[in-house]
Coordinates of C-alpha atoms in Angstrom, one line a residue:
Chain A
X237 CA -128.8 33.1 -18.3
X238 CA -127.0 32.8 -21.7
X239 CA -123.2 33.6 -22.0
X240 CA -124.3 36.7 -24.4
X241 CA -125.4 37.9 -21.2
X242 CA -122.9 37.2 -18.8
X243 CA -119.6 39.4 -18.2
X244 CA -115.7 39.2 -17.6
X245 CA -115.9 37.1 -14.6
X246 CA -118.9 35.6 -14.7
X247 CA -119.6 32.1 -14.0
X248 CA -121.3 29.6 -16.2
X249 CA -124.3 27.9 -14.8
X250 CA -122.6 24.5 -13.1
X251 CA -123.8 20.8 -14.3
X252 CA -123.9 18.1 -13.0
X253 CA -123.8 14.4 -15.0
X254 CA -124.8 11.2 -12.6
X255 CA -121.9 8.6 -14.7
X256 CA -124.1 5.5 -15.2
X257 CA -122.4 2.5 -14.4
X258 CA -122.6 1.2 -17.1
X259 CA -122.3 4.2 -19.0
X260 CA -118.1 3.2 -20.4
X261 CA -119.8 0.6 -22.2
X262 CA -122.3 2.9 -24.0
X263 CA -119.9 4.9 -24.3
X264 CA -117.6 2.4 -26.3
X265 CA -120.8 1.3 -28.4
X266 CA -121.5 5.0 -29.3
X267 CA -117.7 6.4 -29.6
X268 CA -115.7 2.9 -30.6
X269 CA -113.2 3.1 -27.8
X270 CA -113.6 -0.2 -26.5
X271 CA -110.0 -0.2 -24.5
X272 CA -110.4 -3.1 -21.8
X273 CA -109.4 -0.1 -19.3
X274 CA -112.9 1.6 -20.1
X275 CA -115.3 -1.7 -20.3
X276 CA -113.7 -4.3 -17.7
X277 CA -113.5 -3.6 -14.2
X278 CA -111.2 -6.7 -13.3
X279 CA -108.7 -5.3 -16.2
X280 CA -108.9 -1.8 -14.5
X281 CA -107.8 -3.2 -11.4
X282 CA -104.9 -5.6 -12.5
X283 CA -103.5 -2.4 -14.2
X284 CA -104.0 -0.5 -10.7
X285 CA -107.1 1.9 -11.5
X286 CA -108.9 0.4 -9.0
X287 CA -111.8 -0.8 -11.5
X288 CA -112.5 0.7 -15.4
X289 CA -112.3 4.4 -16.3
X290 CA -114.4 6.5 -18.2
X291 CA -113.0 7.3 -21.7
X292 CA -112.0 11.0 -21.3
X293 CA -113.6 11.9 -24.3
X294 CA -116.6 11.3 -23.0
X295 CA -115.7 13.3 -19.9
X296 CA -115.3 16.0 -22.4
X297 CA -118.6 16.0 -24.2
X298 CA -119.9 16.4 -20.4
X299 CA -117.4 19.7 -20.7
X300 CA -118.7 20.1 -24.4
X301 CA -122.5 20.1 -23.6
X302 CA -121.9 22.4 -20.5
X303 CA -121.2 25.6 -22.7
X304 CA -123.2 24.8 -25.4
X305 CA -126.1 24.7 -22.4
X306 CA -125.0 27.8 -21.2
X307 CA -125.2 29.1 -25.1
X308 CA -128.7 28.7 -25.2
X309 CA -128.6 25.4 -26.6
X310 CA -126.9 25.8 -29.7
X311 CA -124.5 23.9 -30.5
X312 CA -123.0 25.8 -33.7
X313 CA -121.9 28.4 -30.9
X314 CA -118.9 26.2 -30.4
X315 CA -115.8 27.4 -32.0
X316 CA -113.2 25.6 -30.5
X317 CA -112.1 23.7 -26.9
X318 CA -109.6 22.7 -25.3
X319 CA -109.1 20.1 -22.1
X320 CA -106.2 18.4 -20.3
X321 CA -107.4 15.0 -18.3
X322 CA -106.0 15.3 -15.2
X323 CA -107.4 12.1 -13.1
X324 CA -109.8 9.5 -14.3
X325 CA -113.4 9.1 -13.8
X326 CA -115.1 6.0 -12.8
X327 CA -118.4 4.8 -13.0
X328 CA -121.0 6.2 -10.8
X329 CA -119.0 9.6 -10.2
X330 CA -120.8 12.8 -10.2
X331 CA -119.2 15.0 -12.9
X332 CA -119.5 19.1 -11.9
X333 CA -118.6 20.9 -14.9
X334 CA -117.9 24.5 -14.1
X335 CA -116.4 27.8 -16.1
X336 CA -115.8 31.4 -16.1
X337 CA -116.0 34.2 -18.6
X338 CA -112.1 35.4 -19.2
X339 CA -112.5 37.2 -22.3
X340 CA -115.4 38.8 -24.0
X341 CA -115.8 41.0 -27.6
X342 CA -118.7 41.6 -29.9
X343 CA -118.7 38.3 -31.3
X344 CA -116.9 35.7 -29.0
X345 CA -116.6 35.1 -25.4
X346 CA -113.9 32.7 -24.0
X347 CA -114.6 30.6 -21.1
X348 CA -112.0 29.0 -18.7
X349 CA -113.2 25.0 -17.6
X350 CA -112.8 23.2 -15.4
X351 CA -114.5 19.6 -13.9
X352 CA -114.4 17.7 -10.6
X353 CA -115.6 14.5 -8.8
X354 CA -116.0 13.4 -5.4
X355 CA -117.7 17.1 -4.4
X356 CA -114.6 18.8 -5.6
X357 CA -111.7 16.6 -4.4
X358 CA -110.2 15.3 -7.5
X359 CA -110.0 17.4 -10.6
X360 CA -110.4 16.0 -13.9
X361 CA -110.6 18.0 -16.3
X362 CA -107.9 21.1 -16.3
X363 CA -106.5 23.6 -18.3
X364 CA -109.7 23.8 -20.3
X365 CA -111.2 26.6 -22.0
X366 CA -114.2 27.1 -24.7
X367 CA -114.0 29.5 -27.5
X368 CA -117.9 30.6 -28.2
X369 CA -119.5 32.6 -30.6
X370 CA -121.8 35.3 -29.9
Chain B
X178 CA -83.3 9.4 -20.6
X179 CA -83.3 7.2 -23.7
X180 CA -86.0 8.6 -26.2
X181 CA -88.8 6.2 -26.8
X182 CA -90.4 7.0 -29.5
X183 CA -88.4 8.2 -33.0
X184 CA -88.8 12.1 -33.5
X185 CA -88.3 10.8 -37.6
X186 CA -92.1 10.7 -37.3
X187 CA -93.0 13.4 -37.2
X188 CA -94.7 14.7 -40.4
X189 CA -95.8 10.6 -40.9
X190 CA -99.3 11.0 -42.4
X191 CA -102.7 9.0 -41.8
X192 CA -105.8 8.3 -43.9
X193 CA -107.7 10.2 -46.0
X194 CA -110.5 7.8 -43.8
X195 CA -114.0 8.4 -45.1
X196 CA -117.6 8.5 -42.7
X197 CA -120.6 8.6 -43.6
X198 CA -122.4 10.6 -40.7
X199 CA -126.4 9.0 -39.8
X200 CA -129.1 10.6 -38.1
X201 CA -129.2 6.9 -35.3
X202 CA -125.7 7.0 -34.9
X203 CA -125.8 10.8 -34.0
X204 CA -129.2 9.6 -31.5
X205 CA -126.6 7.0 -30.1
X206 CA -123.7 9.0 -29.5
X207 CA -126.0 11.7 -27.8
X208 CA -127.4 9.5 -25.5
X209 CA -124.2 7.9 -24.6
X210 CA -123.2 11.4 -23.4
X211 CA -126.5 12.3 -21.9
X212 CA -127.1 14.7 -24.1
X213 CA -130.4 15.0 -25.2
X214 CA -130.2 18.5 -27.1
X215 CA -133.1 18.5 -29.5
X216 CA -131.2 19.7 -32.4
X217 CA -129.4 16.2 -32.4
X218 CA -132.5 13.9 -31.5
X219 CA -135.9 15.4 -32.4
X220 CA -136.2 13.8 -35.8
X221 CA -140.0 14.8 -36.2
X222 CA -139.0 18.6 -36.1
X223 CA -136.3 17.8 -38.8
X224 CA -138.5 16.2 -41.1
X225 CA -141.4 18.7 -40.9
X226 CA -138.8 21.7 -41.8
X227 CA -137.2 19.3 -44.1
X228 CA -133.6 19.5 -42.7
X229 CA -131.4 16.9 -41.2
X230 CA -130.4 17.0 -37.7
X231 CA -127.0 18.4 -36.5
X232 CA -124.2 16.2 -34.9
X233 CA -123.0 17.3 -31.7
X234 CA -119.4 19.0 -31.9
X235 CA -117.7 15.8 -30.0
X236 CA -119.1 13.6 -32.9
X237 CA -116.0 14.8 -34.2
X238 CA -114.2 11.7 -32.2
X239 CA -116.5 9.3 -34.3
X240 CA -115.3 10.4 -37.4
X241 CA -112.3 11.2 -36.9
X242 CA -111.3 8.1 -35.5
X243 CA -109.7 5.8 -37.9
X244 CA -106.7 8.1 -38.8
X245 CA -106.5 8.2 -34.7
X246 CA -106.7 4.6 -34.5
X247 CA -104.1 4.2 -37.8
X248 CA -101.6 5.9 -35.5
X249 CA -102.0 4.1 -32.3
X250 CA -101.6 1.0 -34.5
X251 CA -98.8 2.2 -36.9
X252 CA -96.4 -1.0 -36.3
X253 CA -93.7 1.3 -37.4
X254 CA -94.4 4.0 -34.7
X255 CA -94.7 1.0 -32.8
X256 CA -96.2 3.2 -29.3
X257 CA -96.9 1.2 -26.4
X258 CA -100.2 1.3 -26.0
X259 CA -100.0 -0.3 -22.4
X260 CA -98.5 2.7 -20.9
X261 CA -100.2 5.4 -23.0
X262 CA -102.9 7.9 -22.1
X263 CA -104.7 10.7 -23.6
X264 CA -103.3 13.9 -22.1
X265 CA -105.0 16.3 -24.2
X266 CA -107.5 17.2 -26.6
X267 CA -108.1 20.6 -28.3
X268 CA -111.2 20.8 -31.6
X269 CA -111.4 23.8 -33.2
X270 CA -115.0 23.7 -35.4
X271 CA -115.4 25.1 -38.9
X272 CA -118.5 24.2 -40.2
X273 CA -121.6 22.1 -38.9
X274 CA -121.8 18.5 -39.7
X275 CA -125.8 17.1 -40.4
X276 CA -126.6 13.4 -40.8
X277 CA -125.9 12.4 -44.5
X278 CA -122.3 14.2 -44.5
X279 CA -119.7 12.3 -46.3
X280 CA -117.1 13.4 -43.7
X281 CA -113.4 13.0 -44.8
X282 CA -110.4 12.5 -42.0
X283 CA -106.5 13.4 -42.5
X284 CA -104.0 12.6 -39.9
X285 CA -100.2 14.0 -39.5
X286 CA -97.6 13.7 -36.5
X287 CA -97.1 17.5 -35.8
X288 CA -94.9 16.5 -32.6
X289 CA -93.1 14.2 -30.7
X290 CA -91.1 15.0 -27.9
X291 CA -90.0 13.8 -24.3
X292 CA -90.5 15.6 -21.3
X293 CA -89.4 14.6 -17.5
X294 CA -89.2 10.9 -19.2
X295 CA -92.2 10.8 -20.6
X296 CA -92.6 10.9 -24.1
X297 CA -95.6 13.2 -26.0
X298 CA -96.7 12.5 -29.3
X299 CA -99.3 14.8 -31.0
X300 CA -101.5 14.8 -33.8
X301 CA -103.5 17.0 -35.6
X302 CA -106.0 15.7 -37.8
X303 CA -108.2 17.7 -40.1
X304 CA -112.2 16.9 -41.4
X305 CA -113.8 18.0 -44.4
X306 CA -117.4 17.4 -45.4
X307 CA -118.3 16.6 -48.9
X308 CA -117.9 20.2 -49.9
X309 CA -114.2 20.3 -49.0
X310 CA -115.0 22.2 -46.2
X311 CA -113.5 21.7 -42.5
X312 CA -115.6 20.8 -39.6
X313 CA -113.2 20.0 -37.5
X314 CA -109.6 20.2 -36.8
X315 CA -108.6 18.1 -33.8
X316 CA -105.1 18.1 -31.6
X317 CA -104.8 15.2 -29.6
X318 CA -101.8 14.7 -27.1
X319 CA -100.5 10.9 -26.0
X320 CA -98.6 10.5 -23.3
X321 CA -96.3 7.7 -23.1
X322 CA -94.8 6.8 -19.5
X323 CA -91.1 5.2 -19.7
X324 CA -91.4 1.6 -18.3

């Protein structure tokens, strides 16, 4: 189901991304935020994270690739998005990216966002929200 | 509360920065996101219609990272980078960027203001591709706790 199809109130289809333990590293490597709070666990917990965090822009390419999914794929359908990180993610959370329809017209759709960890416990990702062309 | 960080700043500009945008850079940003949308990373299809492949949107933060990085930095600014975190991050996208874009980044501080002792610093920075036309404008919030 594509968001062309879906109505005010509608949810997005949910997804799920497994964070790799290693996947702050990659991250850093691919994105060039090599903060020692994102690639060293012993530095994440002398600064009381309790271990590294995942940058939060990566968090929000999880966001990012959830509604361009839900747009058939197509990236170009992105107009504009929004997040607020809320609570860190570590390493070998499970990432649930999930949205709504809120507003709807001929050529866009606006979709509020949201994402949680630990099955729903800890938000990370609030006051979010996609603009997407139609 | 005793503001931390000078509101003179704001209107302090960064770069122009300039990126050049490659079809294994876009491969290695996807698959550091898991994303393995084909219009990114199938390089065969790309080359038998003879088009380049796409970036995806949040290849944005590649790009547009050393006017970011020119602000953290900015020994007049001076932010302490110990106790700040990213609160917020809005893109809006213009047009698509494709591997081979000559992708050029402006920064400027739209904001800084202190809230509940913390203080927020935000800045917008703006891409255009070799046309002069914007892919992206990005506003990013920092949050600075008060030590």
């Amino acid at each position: 189901m594509s968001i062309k199809d879906l109505n005010v109130g509608d949810a997005i289809e949910e997804q799920k991304n497994q964070v790799g333990k290693y996947q702050p590293i990659y991250y850093a490597g691919a994105g060039g935020d090599f903060n020692p709070i994102h690639i060293d666990p012993e530095f994440g917990n002398m600064v009381g994270l309790g271990g590294n965090i995942l940058q939060g822009l990566c968090t929000m390419s999880f966001v990012a690739k959830a509604v361009v999914d839900n747009a058939g794929g197509d990236p170009e359908a992105l107009k504009r998005i929004k997040v607020r990180f809320a609570k860190p993610v570590k390493p070998l959370d499970t990432v649930v990216v999930s949205g709504k329809v809120v507003e709807k017209s001929d050529t866009e759709a606006k979709i509020e966002l949201s994402a949680d960890t630990k099955n729903g416990e800890v938000n990370v990702i609030s006051n979010a929200f996609a603009v997407v062309r139609l | 509360m005793v503001k931390l960080v000078d509101t003179k700043f704001i209107g302090k500009k960064y770069g122009p920065t300039k990126y050049e945008v490659g079809r294994e850079k876009i491969k290695e940003f996807a698959k550091a996101t898991g994303d393995m949308n084909p219009r990114y990373l199938d390089f065969d299809a790309a080359e038998k219609e003879g088009r380049p492949v796409i970036a995806p949107p949040m290849f944005a933060v590649v790009y547009a990272k050393d006017v970011i990085e020119q602000m953290l930095l900015d020994r007049e600014l001076a932010l302490n980078l110990m106790m700040l975190v990213h609160g917020e991050q809005e893109f809006e996208f213009g047009v698509t960027v494709k591997s081979g874009d000559l992708i050029t980044t402006e920064g400027v501080i739209k904001d800084i203001f202190n809230k509940k002792g913390k203080d927020f610093v935000i800045e917008e920075t703006v891409s255009k591709n070799q046309n002069g036309e914007m892919t992206v404008r990005g506003l990013l919030t920092f949050v600075i706790r008060g030590s």
